XYZ file of N, CA and C in Angstrom:
747
model
N -9.053 168.277 -18.069
C -8.367 167.045 -17.649
C -6.939 166.988 -17.584
N -6.317 168.339 -17.869
C -4.676 168.028 -17.694
C -4.283 168.291 -16.514
N -3.179 167.720 -16.261
C -2.409 167.633 -14.914
C -1.645 169.068 -14.924
N -1.896 169.829 -14.032
C -1.041 171.142 -13.616
C 0.390 170.864 -13.359
N 0.861 172.049 -14.144
C 2.696 171.892 -14.401
C 3.414 172.027 -13.168
N 2.433 172.459 -11.976
C 3.208 172.652 -10.589
C 3.005 170.996 -9.831
N 1.898 170.233 -10.376
C 1.484 169.355 -9.508
C 2.568 168.323 -9.120
N 2.419 167.920 -7.803
C 3.375 166.895 -7.253
C 2.689 166.060 -6.223
N 3.345 164.606 -6.213
C 2.583 163.819 -5.184
C 3.690 163.109 -4.422
N 3.328 162.757 -3.403
C 4.312 162.104 -2.414
C 3.695 161.056 -2.010
N 4.368 159.994 -2.034
C 4.068 158.715 -1.782
C 5.118 158.061 -0.910
N 4.445 157.487 0.277
C 5.295 156.457 1.038
C 5.167 155.125 0.945
N 6.140 154.129 1.269
C 5.861 152.867 1.160
C 6.939 151.976 1.637
N 6.581 150.891 2.011
C 7.749 149.803 2.396
C 8.304 149.294 1.302
N 9.571 148.554 1.435
C 9.833 147.917 0.371
C 9.089 146.635 -0.177
N 8.614 146.675 -1.472
C 7.955 145.691 -1.771
C 8.163 145.372 -3.245
N 8.057 144.279 -3.754
C 8.363 143.689 -5.144
C 7.138 144.171 -6.172
N 5.968 144.428 -5.705
C 5.075 144.877 -6.677
C 5.032 146.421 -6.894
N 5.786 147.024 -6.506
C 6.203 148.711 -6.538
C 6.395 148.878 -8.123
N 5.608 149.578 -9.012
C 5.926 149.500 -10.190
C 7.260 150.154 -10.850
N 8.057 149.342 -11.723
C 9.342 150.001 -11.892
C 9.281 151.254 -12.297
N 8.200 151.446 -13.258
C 8.408 152.708 -14.098
C 8.150 154.125 -13.150
N 7.491 153.759 -12.133
C 7.067 154.837 -11.110
C 8.477 155.274 -10.182
N 9.223 154.079 -10.183
C 10.238 154.438 -9.546
C 11.626 155.294 -10.504
N 11.557 154.950 -11.702
C 12.450 155.490 -12.537
C 12.026 156.960 -12.889
N 10.671 157.160 -12.910
C 10.314 158.481 -12.652
C 9.888 159.514 -11.662
N 10.896 159.131 -10.627
C 10.568 159.673 -9.072
C 11.802 160.055 -8.855
N 11.799 161.002 -7.779
C 12.882 161.245 -6.872
C 12.771 160.496 -5.741
N 13.528 159.497 -5.388
C 13.199 158.591 -4.412
C 14.196 158.934 -3.054
N 13.410 158.857 -1.764
C 14.357 159.104 -0.586
C 14.015 157.804 -0.053
N 15.148 156.891 0.642
C 15.235 156.125 1.303
C 15.645 156.235 3.024
N 14.755 156.020 3.725
C 14.943 156.111 5.021
C 15.037 154.777 5.755
N 16.477 154.658 6.273
C 16.809 153.119 6.751
C 17.191 153.394 8.236
N 17.004 152.404 8.982
C 17.221 152.467 10.228
C 19.164 152.386 10.225
N 19.853 153.384 11.059
C 21.158 152.994 11.122
C 21.842 151.857 11.710
N 22.727 151.418 11.127
C 23.283 150.163 11.624
C 23.892 150.378 12.926
N 23.658 149.333 13.542
C 24.340 149.193 15.247
C 23.217 149.066 16.104
N 23.199 148.347 17.297
C 22.496 148.568 18.397
C 22.385 149.891 19.011
N 23.896 150.314 19.079
C 23.910 151.592 20.135
C 23.206 152.681 18.978
N 23.508 152.788 17.751
C 23.139 153.932 16.788
C 21.490 154.020 16.657
N 21.051 152.664 16.782
C 19.500 152.864 16.707
C 18.828 153.380 17.899
N 19.295 152.577 19.129
C 18.944 153.549 20.404
C 19.007 154.901 20.476
N 20.251 155.315 20.118
C 20.279 156.812 20.188
C 19.775 157.579 19.115
N 19.468 157.073 18.244
C 18.583 157.702 17.105
C 17.231 157.973 17.764
N 16.642 156.793 18.454
C 15.311 156.895 19.095
C 15.362 157.911 20.314
N 16.534 157.767 20.698
C 16.538 158.851 22.205
C 16.702 160.176 21.804
N 17.405 160.431 20.909
C 17.419 161.871 20.460
C 16.038 162.281 19.741
N 15.313 161.657 19.103
C 14.042 161.737 18.572
C 13.075 162.126 19.743
N 13.142 161.195 20.816
C 12.171 161.123 21.978
C 12.688 162.726 22.818
N 14.121 162.881 22.858
C 14.325 164.286 23.616
C 13.868 165.380 22.807
N 13.642 165.646 21.615
C 13.229 166.595 21.025
C 11.823 166.966 21.311
N 10.894 165.688 21.654
C 9.521 165.677 21.800
C 9.512 165.905 23.574
N 10.552 165.827 24.045
C 10.319 165.903 25.514
C 9.896 164.731 26.067
N 9.734 163.537 25.727
C 9.193 162.494 26.260
C 9.209 161.993 27.767
N 10.638 162.135 27.967
C 11.444 161.848 29.500
C 10.758 162.883 30.401
N 10.427 163.934 30.224
C 10.181 165.178 30.861
C 8.790 164.868 31.644
N 8.239 163.971 31.363
C 6.582 163.775 31.740
C 6.299 163.160 33.449
N 7.438 162.400 33.645
C 7.098 161.308 34.670
C 8.556 161.081 35.470
N 8.327 159.992 36.208
C 9.663 159.657 36.962
C 10.479 158.710 36.491
N 11.304 158.156 37.317
C 12.475 157.297 36.577
C 11.936 155.976 36.274
N 10.951 155.140 36.844
C 10.203 153.897 36.281
C 10.082 154.136 34.600
N 9.165 155.232 34.537
C 8.671 155.272 33.004
C 10.097 155.580 32.330
N 10.685 156.344 32.764
C 12.098 156.483 31.842
C 12.717 155.382 31.590
N 13.088 154.486 32.726
C 13.894 153.268 32.425
C 12.696 152.211 31.386
N 11.387 152.246 31.375
C 10.526 151.671 30.805
C 10.664 151.958 29.106
N 10.717 153.346 28.911
C 10.670 154.024 27.474
C 12.195 153.191 26.933
N 13.252 153.454 27.631
C 14.403 152.843 27.199
C 14.332 151.526 27.185
N 13.561 150.711 27.752
C 13.661 149.290 27.497
C 12.863 149.122 26.129
N 11.897 149.984 25.868
C 11.174 150.067 24.535
C 12.160 150.237 23.429
N 13.123 151.198 23.515
C 14.016 151.735 22.587
C 15.158 150.495 22.407
N 15.385 149.743 23.393
C 16.234 148.650 23.138
C 15.523 147.457 22.551
N 14.361 147.052 22.831
C 13.522 146.001 22.448
C 13.545 146.411 20.669
N 13.189 147.659 20.257
C 13.026 148.177 18.928
C 14.097 148.006 17.990
N 15.348 148.275 18.835
C 16.952 147.997 18.403
C 17.209 146.828 18.117
N 16.689 146.106 19.100
C 17.097 144.303 18.952
C 16.443 143.701 17.462
N 15.208 144.235 17.405
C 14.490 143.555 16.418
C 14.921 144.006 14.976
N 15.426 145.009 14.857
C 15.964 145.687 13.804
C 17.637 144.977 13.590
N 18.337 144.915 14.547
C 19.425 144.412 14.358
C 19.605 142.791 14.224
N 18.669 142.218 14.629
C 18.616 140.608 14.665
C 18.170 140.254 12.980
N 17.561 141.089 12.439
C 17.238 141.166 10.890
C 18.708 141.043 10.212
N 19.493 141.834 10.856
C 20.973 141.586 9.801
C 21.793 140.550 10.059
N 21.419 139.577 10.918
C 21.920 138.308 11.066
C 21.098 137.201 10.468
N 20.446 137.528 9.549
C 19.581 136.378 8.784
C 20.510 135.615 7.962
N 20.153 134.115 8.360
C 18.879 133.660 8.543
C 18.683 133.214 10.186
N 19.437 133.888 10.858
C 19.759 133.074 12.447
C 19.061 134.108 13.144
N 19.271 135.324 12.967
C 18.706 136.484 13.995
C 17.181 136.232 13.862
N 16.665 136.233 12.697
C 15.077 136.084 12.627
C 15.033 134.543 11.654
N 14.491 133.685 11.921
C 14.677 132.399 10.538
C 14.001 132.881 9.466
N 12.878 133.724 9.695
C 12.142 134.175 8.519
C 12.355 135.554 8.163
N 13.504 136.262 8.736
C 13.670 137.671 8.813
C 13.317 138.454 7.542
N 13.657 137.666 6.179
C 13.389 138.653 5.129
C 12.243 139.290 4.810
N 11.207 138.606 5.636
C 9.742 139.180 5.572
C 9.630 140.214 6.631
N 10.250 140.478 7.505
C 9.967 141.486 8.490
C 10.562 142.879 8.208
N 9.705 143.811 8.294
C 10.247 145.275 7.798
C 9.585 146.198 9.101
N 10.485 146.080 10.568
C 10.328 146.877 11.383
C 10.529 148.154 11.193
N 9.841 149.040 11.739
C 9.853 150.671 11.511
C 9.397 151.385 12.639
N 9.162 152.630 12.042
C 8.972 153.949 13.157
C 7.682 153.738 13.458
N 6.707 152.936 12.712
C 5.469 153.082 13.066
C 5.201 151.894 14.256
N 6.084 150.760 14.153
C 6.291 149.743 15.129
C 6.189 150.610 16.607
N 7.435 151.631 16.567
C 7.957 152.101 17.591
C 6.652 152.898 18.471
N 6.384 153.632 17.324
C 5.044 154.666 17.918
C 3.930 153.880 18.544
N 3.885 152.820 18.000
C 2.448 151.820 18.456
C 2.953 151.445 19.933
N 4.336 151.150 20.021
C 4.655 150.198 21.256
C 4.823 151.405 22.329
N 4.950 152.679 21.809
C 5.203 154.057 22.670
C 3.822 153.939 23.519
N 2.793 154.240 22.662
C 1.222 154.353 22.841
C 1.053 153.205 23.958
N 1.051 151.961 23.421
C 0.942 150.907 24.331
C 1.368 150.825 25.833
N 2.722 151.370 25.906
C 3.328 151.435 27.296
C 3.022 152.498 27.799
N 2.594 153.536 27.315
C 2.163 154.784 27.986
C 0.785 154.207 28.605
N -0.059 153.527 28.026
C -1.288 153.246 28.385
C -1.079 152.171 29.596
N -0.370 151.276 29.573
C -0.172 150.399 30.458
C 0.434 151.011 31.836
N 1.418 151.882 31.777
C 1.972 152.662 32.904
C 0.897 153.750 33.325
N 0.056 154.000 32.486
C -1.034 154.903 33.478
C -2.220 154.276 33.927
N -2.339 153.082 33.846
C -3.277 152.570 34.615
C -2.672 151.130 35.201
N -3.491 150.574 36.380
C -2.916 149.580 37.243
C -4.011 148.627 36.944
N -3.456 147.208 36.603
C -4.401 146.072 36.617
C -4.629 145.725 37.599
N -6.096 144.995 37.831
C -6.656 144.156 38.821
C -5.607 142.987 39.338
N -4.927 142.506 38.216
C -4.251 141.262 38.497
C -2.693 141.655 39.036
N -2.200 142.798 38.684
C -1.083 143.273 39.293
C -1.070 143.633 40.643
N 0.252 143.661 41.346
C 0.260 143.734 42.725
C -0.001 145.361 42.801
N -0.489 145.697 43.966
C -0.313 147.261 44.333
C 0.603 148.017 44.126
N 0.481 149.097 43.297
C 1.493 149.702 42.878
C 2.231 149.304 41.714
N 2.015 147.908 41.440
C 2.971 147.395 40.205
C 1.959 147.532 38.849
N 2.953 147.196 37.676
C 2.640 147.317 36.417
C 2.265 146.209 35.821
N 1.087 146.269 34.933
C 0.821 144.927 34.221
C 1.555 144.592 33.072
N 2.985 144.254 33.419
C 3.727 143.742 32.361
C 3.415 142.496 31.326
N 2.419 141.473 32.003
C 2.109 140.551 31.269
C 1.142 141.148 30.150
N 0.302 141.974 30.312
C -0.446 142.835 29.463
C 0.470 143.348 28.479
N 1.469 144.111 28.610
C 2.273 144.731 27.580
C 3.035 143.755 26.805
N 3.422 142.719 27.599
C 3.967 141.578 26.719
C 3.208 140.852 25.477
N 1.800 140.763 26.274
C 0.813 140.127 25.107
C 0.462 140.771 23.917
N 0.384 142.412 24.296
C -0.082 143.499 23.152
C 1.534 143.342 22.152
N 2.688 143.299 22.681
C 3.879 143.409 21.767
C 3.953 142.326 21.019
N 3.823 141.037 21.861
C 3.948 139.893 21.046
C 3.057 139.547 19.917
N 1.696 139.849 20.302
C 0.603 139.241 19.332
C 0.276 140.295 18.430
N 0.514 141.587 18.529
C 0.195 142.547 17.744
C 1.332 143.304 16.865
N 1.700 144.366 17.885
C 3.001 145.523 17.533
C 4.123 144.914 16.811
N 4.583 144.189 17.644
C 5.830 143.474 16.927
C 5.638 142.095 16.542
N 4.854 141.233 17.320
C 4.986 139.912 16.975
C 3.943 139.341 15.927
N 3.057 140.303 15.470
C 2.005 139.994 14.459
C 2.449 139.712 13.235
N 3.495 139.972 12.904
C 3.882 139.633 11.470
C 4.997 138.391 11.604
N 5.104 137.932 12.741
C 6.171 137.024 12.726
C 5.543 135.570 12.745
N 6.625 134.476 12.393
C 5.948 133.120 12.484
C 5.723 132.589 13.872
N 5.420 131.561 14.098
C 5.663 131.066 15.357
C 7.151 130.758 16.003
N 7.730 130.318 15.325
C 9.206 130.260 15.839
C 10.073 131.282 16.300
N 9.771 132.656 15.138
C 10.243 133.959 15.564
C 9.476 134.643 16.797
N 8.292 134.309 16.727
C 7.687 134.972 17.943
C 8.050 134.156 19.197
N 8.574 133.308 19.415
C 8.984 132.440 20.616
C 10.193 133.353 21.141
N 11.418 133.648 19.711
C 12.356 134.321 20.145
C 11.924 135.791 20.563
N 10.844 136.470 20.041
C 10.510 137.684 20.658
C 9.899 137.677 22.128
N 9.146 136.587 22.209
C 8.740 136.541 23.449
C 9.768 136.417 24.477
N 10.671 135.790 24.469
C 12.094 135.465 25.214
C 12.484 136.542 25.466
N 12.741 137.806 24.667
C 13.230 138.825 24.778
C 12.469 140.000 25.555
N 11.101 139.632 25.158
C 10.121 140.801 26.076
C 10.090 140.316 27.581
N 9.978 139.092 27.726
C 9.855 138.685 29.268
C 11.218 138.787 29.912
N 12.300 138.810 29.429
C 13.583 139.370 29.524
C 13.579 140.789 29.961
N 13.089 141.649 29.305
C 13.184 143.058 29.311
C 12.196 143.536 30.214
N 10.800 143.573 29.859
C 9.885 144.056 30.563
C 9.294 143.072 31.702
N 9.869 143.694 32.886
C 9.444 143.030 34.360
C 9.732 143.821 35.262
N 9.571 143.515 36.463
C 9.532 144.416 37.587
C 11.111 145.118 37.998
N 11.918 144.536 37.236
C 13.380 145.028 37.592
C 13.433 146.381 36.797
N 12.388 147.005 36.056
C 12.561 148.274 35.508
C 12.124 149.346 36.539
N 11.576 148.858 37.828
C 11.065 149.589 38.741
C 12.040 149.660 39.868
N 13.218 148.965 39.618
C 14.513 148.996 40.764
C 15.290 150.311 39.908
N 16.016 150.977 41.406
C 17.039 152.002 41.059
C 18.290 151.381 40.504
N 18.459 149.948 40.792
C 19.594 149.419 40.276
C 19.501 148.378 39.231
N 18.438 148.792 38.483
C 18.106 147.922 37.387
C 19.211 147.464 36.338
N 19.487 146.424 35.848
C 20.518 145.903 35.018
C 19.424 145.319 33.813
N 19.577 146.087 32.721
C 18.996 145.606 31.461
C 19.517 144.519 30.886
N 20.536 144.588 30.611
C 21.151 143.396 30.005
C 22.586 142.977 30.028
N 23.027 142.027 30.183
C 24.435 141.552 30.623
C 24.903 140.637 29.429
N 26.371 141.116 29.040
C 26.622 140.222 27.837
C 28.318 140.344 27.958
N 29.022 139.698 26.932
C 30.526 139.602 27.081
C 31.077 140.542 26.414
N 32.183 141.314 26.743
C 32.909 142.061 25.758
C 33.762 141.304 24.450
N 33.520 141.722 23.482
C 34.250 140.898 22.224
C 35.744 140.813 22.676
N 36.169 141.681 22.723
C 37.759 141.863 22.939
C 38.441 141.141 24.072
N 37.897 141.448 25.683
C 38.412 141.324 26.422
C 37.281 140.075 27.053
N 36.541 139.848 26.576
C 35.404 138.616 27.309
C 35.302 138.731 28.566
N 35.443 140.221 29.184
C 34.839 140.591 30.282
C 33.548 140.973 30.245
N 32.636 140.690 31.345
C 30.991 140.837 31.283
C 30.693 142.044 31.392
N 29.793 142.710 30.555
C 29.284 144.143 30.442
C 27.862 143.905 30.860
N 27.668 144.888 31.821
C 26.246 145.216 32.355
C 25.750 146.591 31.990
N 24.601 146.635 31.365
C 23.967 147.758 30.760
C 22.818 148.141 31.979
N 23.417 149.041 32.777
C 22.994 149.563 34.409
C 21.996 150.854 33.877
N 20.999 150.882 33.926
C 19.954 151.914 33.608
C 20.138 153.009 34.874
N 19.916 154.086 34.369
C 20.064 155.298 35.378
C 18.969 155.125 36.347
N 19.042 155.841 37.755
C 18.232 155.783 38.807
C 17.240 157.406 38.458
N 17.573 157.880 37.282
C 16.814 159.388 37.098
C 16.044 159.306 35.997
N 15.404 160.267 35.690
C 14.558 160.481 34.531
C 14.839 161.358 33.432
N 16.370 161.694 33.714
C 16.983 162.616 32.679
C 17.471 161.798 31.706
N 16.907 162.259 30.396
C 17.513 161.502 29.194
C 18.620 161.701 29.101
N 19.378 162.665 29.176
C 20.799 162.858 29.141
C 21.702 161.895 29.659
N 21.196 161.369 30.875
C 21.517 160.257 31.651
C 21.882 158.878 30.549
N 20.751 158.804 29.911
C 20.547 157.564 29.077
C 21.334 157.505 28.077
N 21.383 158.844 27.406
C 22.132 159.197 26.188
C 23.684 158.709 26.426
N 24.023 159.255 27.496
C 25.602 159.154 27.992
C 25.798 157.558 28.402
N 24.778 156.780 28.991
C 25.222 155.418 29.364
C 25.224 154.546 27.849
N 24.491 154.893 27.192
C 24.199 154.412 25.802
C 25.592 154.574 25.289
N 26.133 155.745 24.971
C 27.267 156.108 24.155
C 28.622 155.577 24.948
N 28.492 155.295 26.203
C 29.883 154.840 26.916
C 29.708 152.909 27.007
N 28.595 152.561 27.178
C 28.244 151.040 27.269
C 28.052 150.329 26.251
N 26.993 150.710 25.436
C 26.022 149.849 24.612
C 26.979 149.817 23.199
N 27.320 148.252 22.846
C 27.822 148.107 21.423
C 27.143 148.469 20.254
N 27.790 148.664 19.341
C 27.000 148.539 18.012
C 26.852 147.288 17.129
N 27.973 146.384 17.556
C 27.942 145.313 16.696
C 28.799 144.156 17.730
N 27.696 143.508 18.827
C 28.095 142.707 19.460
C 26.693 141.427 19.267
N 26.822 140.525 18.870
C 25.906 139.311 18.861
C 25.231 139.174 20.002
N 26.210 138.908 21.262
C 25.596 138.531 22.561
C 24.532 139.435 22.877
N 24.875 140.898 22.579
C 23.799 141.728 23.300
C 22.501 141.990 22.614
N 22.353 141.038 21.389
C 21.227 140.547 20.781
C 20.537 139.309 21.381
N 21.227 138.421 22.160
C 20.788 137.147 22.772
C 21.193 136.101 21.572
N 22.252 136.385 20.770
C 22.901 135.431 19.859
C 24.251 135.112 20.159
N 24.852 133.899 19.659
C 26.033 133.459 20.013
C 27.405 134.483 19.395
N 28.447 134.630 20.125
C 29.328 135.251 19.603
C 30.008 134.647 18.611
N 30.047 133.505 18.051
C 30.456 133.042 16.889
C 29.623 132.815 15.776
N 28.478 133.663 15.810
C 27.433 133.754 14.828
C 27.991 133.805 13.317
N 28.937 134.645 13.272
C 29.737 135.294 12.213
C 29.863 134.099 11.262
N 30.501 133.058 12.138
C 31.453 131.953 11.295
C 29.923 131.010 10.807
N 28.913 131.131 11.604
C 27.956 130.240 10.987
C 27.034 130.720 9.871
N 27.061 131.894 9.923
C 26.408 132.817 8.927
C 27.127 132.830 7.454
N 28.531 132.950 7.533
C 29.376 132.607 6.520
C 29.078 131.499 5.845
N 29.210 130.336 6.552
C 29.160 128.965 6.099
C 27.636 128.989 5.345
N 26.548 129.355 6.109
C 25.395 129.094 5.540
C 25.147 129.953 4.424
N 25.733 131.104 4.205
C 25.758 132.051 2.852
C 26.573 131.373 1.791
N 27.717 130.792 2.181
C 28.504 130.196 1.150
C 28.049 129.033 0.594
N 27.431 128.335 1.665
C 26.669 127.076 0.953
C 25.570 127.495 0.093
N 24.881 128.656 0.264
C 23.792 129.092 -0.691
C 24.419 129.577 -1.986
N 25.471 130.251 -1.883
C 26.011 130.595 -3.112
C 26.552 129.547 -3.919
N 27.033 128.374 -3.297
C 27.525 127.098 -4.008
C 26.237 126.522 -4.792
N 25.188 126.463 -4.064
C 23.980 125.702 -4.636
C 23.182 126.555 -5.743
N 23.392 128.244 -5.708
C 22.806 128.855 -6.517
C 23.759 128.723 -8.098
N 25.208 128.504 -7.798
C 26.068 128.234 -9.215
C 25.826 126.995 -9.570
N 25.550 125.907 -8.573
C 25.276 124.640 -9.258
C 23.916 124.673 -10.085
N 22.914 125.460 -9.374
C 21.803 125.533 -10.365
C 21.868 126.402 -11.571
N 22.717 127.253 -11.523
C 23.047 127.989 -12.722
C 23.784 127.057 -13.697
N 24.608 126.300 -13.310
C 25.531 125.591 -14.118
C 24.638 124.856 -14.517
N 23.712 123.904 -14.201
C 22.739 122.993 -14.636
C 22.022 123.389 -15.553
N 21.412 124.647 -15.342
C 20.742 125.466 -16.491
C 21.304 125.675 -17.672
N 22.314 126.089 -17.555
C 23.480 126.371 -18.747
C 23.659 125.170 -19.387
N 23.997 124.110 -18.880
C 24.005 122.625 -19.443
C 23.158 122.422 -20.071
N 21.772 122.292 -19.794
C 20.584 121.700 -20.339
C 20.105 122.686 -21.286
N 20.381 123.935 -21.264
C 20.150 124.930 -22.548
C 21.206 124.779 -23.780
N 22.599 124.588 -23.322
C 23.375 123.958 -24.577
C 22.939 122.724 -25.251
N 22.613 121.962 -24.364
C 22.235 120.297 -25.076
C 21.094 120.835 -25.753
N 19.896 121.259 -25.441
C 18.907 121.592 -25.954
C 19.185 122.529 -27.605
N 20.133 123.186 -27.358
C 20.786 124.234 -28.583
C 21.487 123.263 -29.763
N 22.160 122.248 -29.025
C 22.970 121.230 -29.864
C 22.049 120.547 -30.598
N 21.050 119.809 -30.047
C 20.263 119.057 -30.428
C 19.295 119.598 -31.786
N 18.892 120.912 -31.559
C 17.902 121.494 -32.365
C 18.543 121.874 -34.126
N 20.161 122.001 -34.037
C 20.644 122.513 -34.939
C 21.319 121.274 -36.132
């Protein structure tokens, strides 16, 4: 019944408050977090797909659709950084690579077949949006956040991805206030998408996530109010404790 001296066990899990502290203290821990920034998140996905030759399988419409999925995944991750405005209940949402893989499989299936309700040669975007909003990305969201997700899905996944002049998103530059358009390449070459992302896509522009440019001020105000509330709670607790102590002596 003795454990072999060379025995090792590898565990993987998402952050959770029920993980035993003793287990963490006696383990070698490796944390795998998404890189901060919209651009960094998209590039990480593209480089991963590049290694697997995902873009080499078919034409430009599929390539643009894959890029749209990479964009969606990055937006979901980045909106969480703007809690509690990005996602109203964002502290409970742990988007990860499993969501991206599931999203990829669902997208491949939709692209591979044609729905009877879709026009000839078209793509059943409604079906894809339903899968993403009800299961893969939206399955863990409450109703309010799901409506935010649905708005993003409807704006991203539609017939514009079939166009050679597809503009995926438009937002204002933070410094010059000039409009920036994320125009997707008309090719299936992943290097073109990587180059476009490096040149155009920002890392920290709230408007690119569908948020207001002045969101930082709002978040700072909300967090400051929360800090003041916590301090008041602590102050009340200390006061009551001191009163109790003085009365018992």
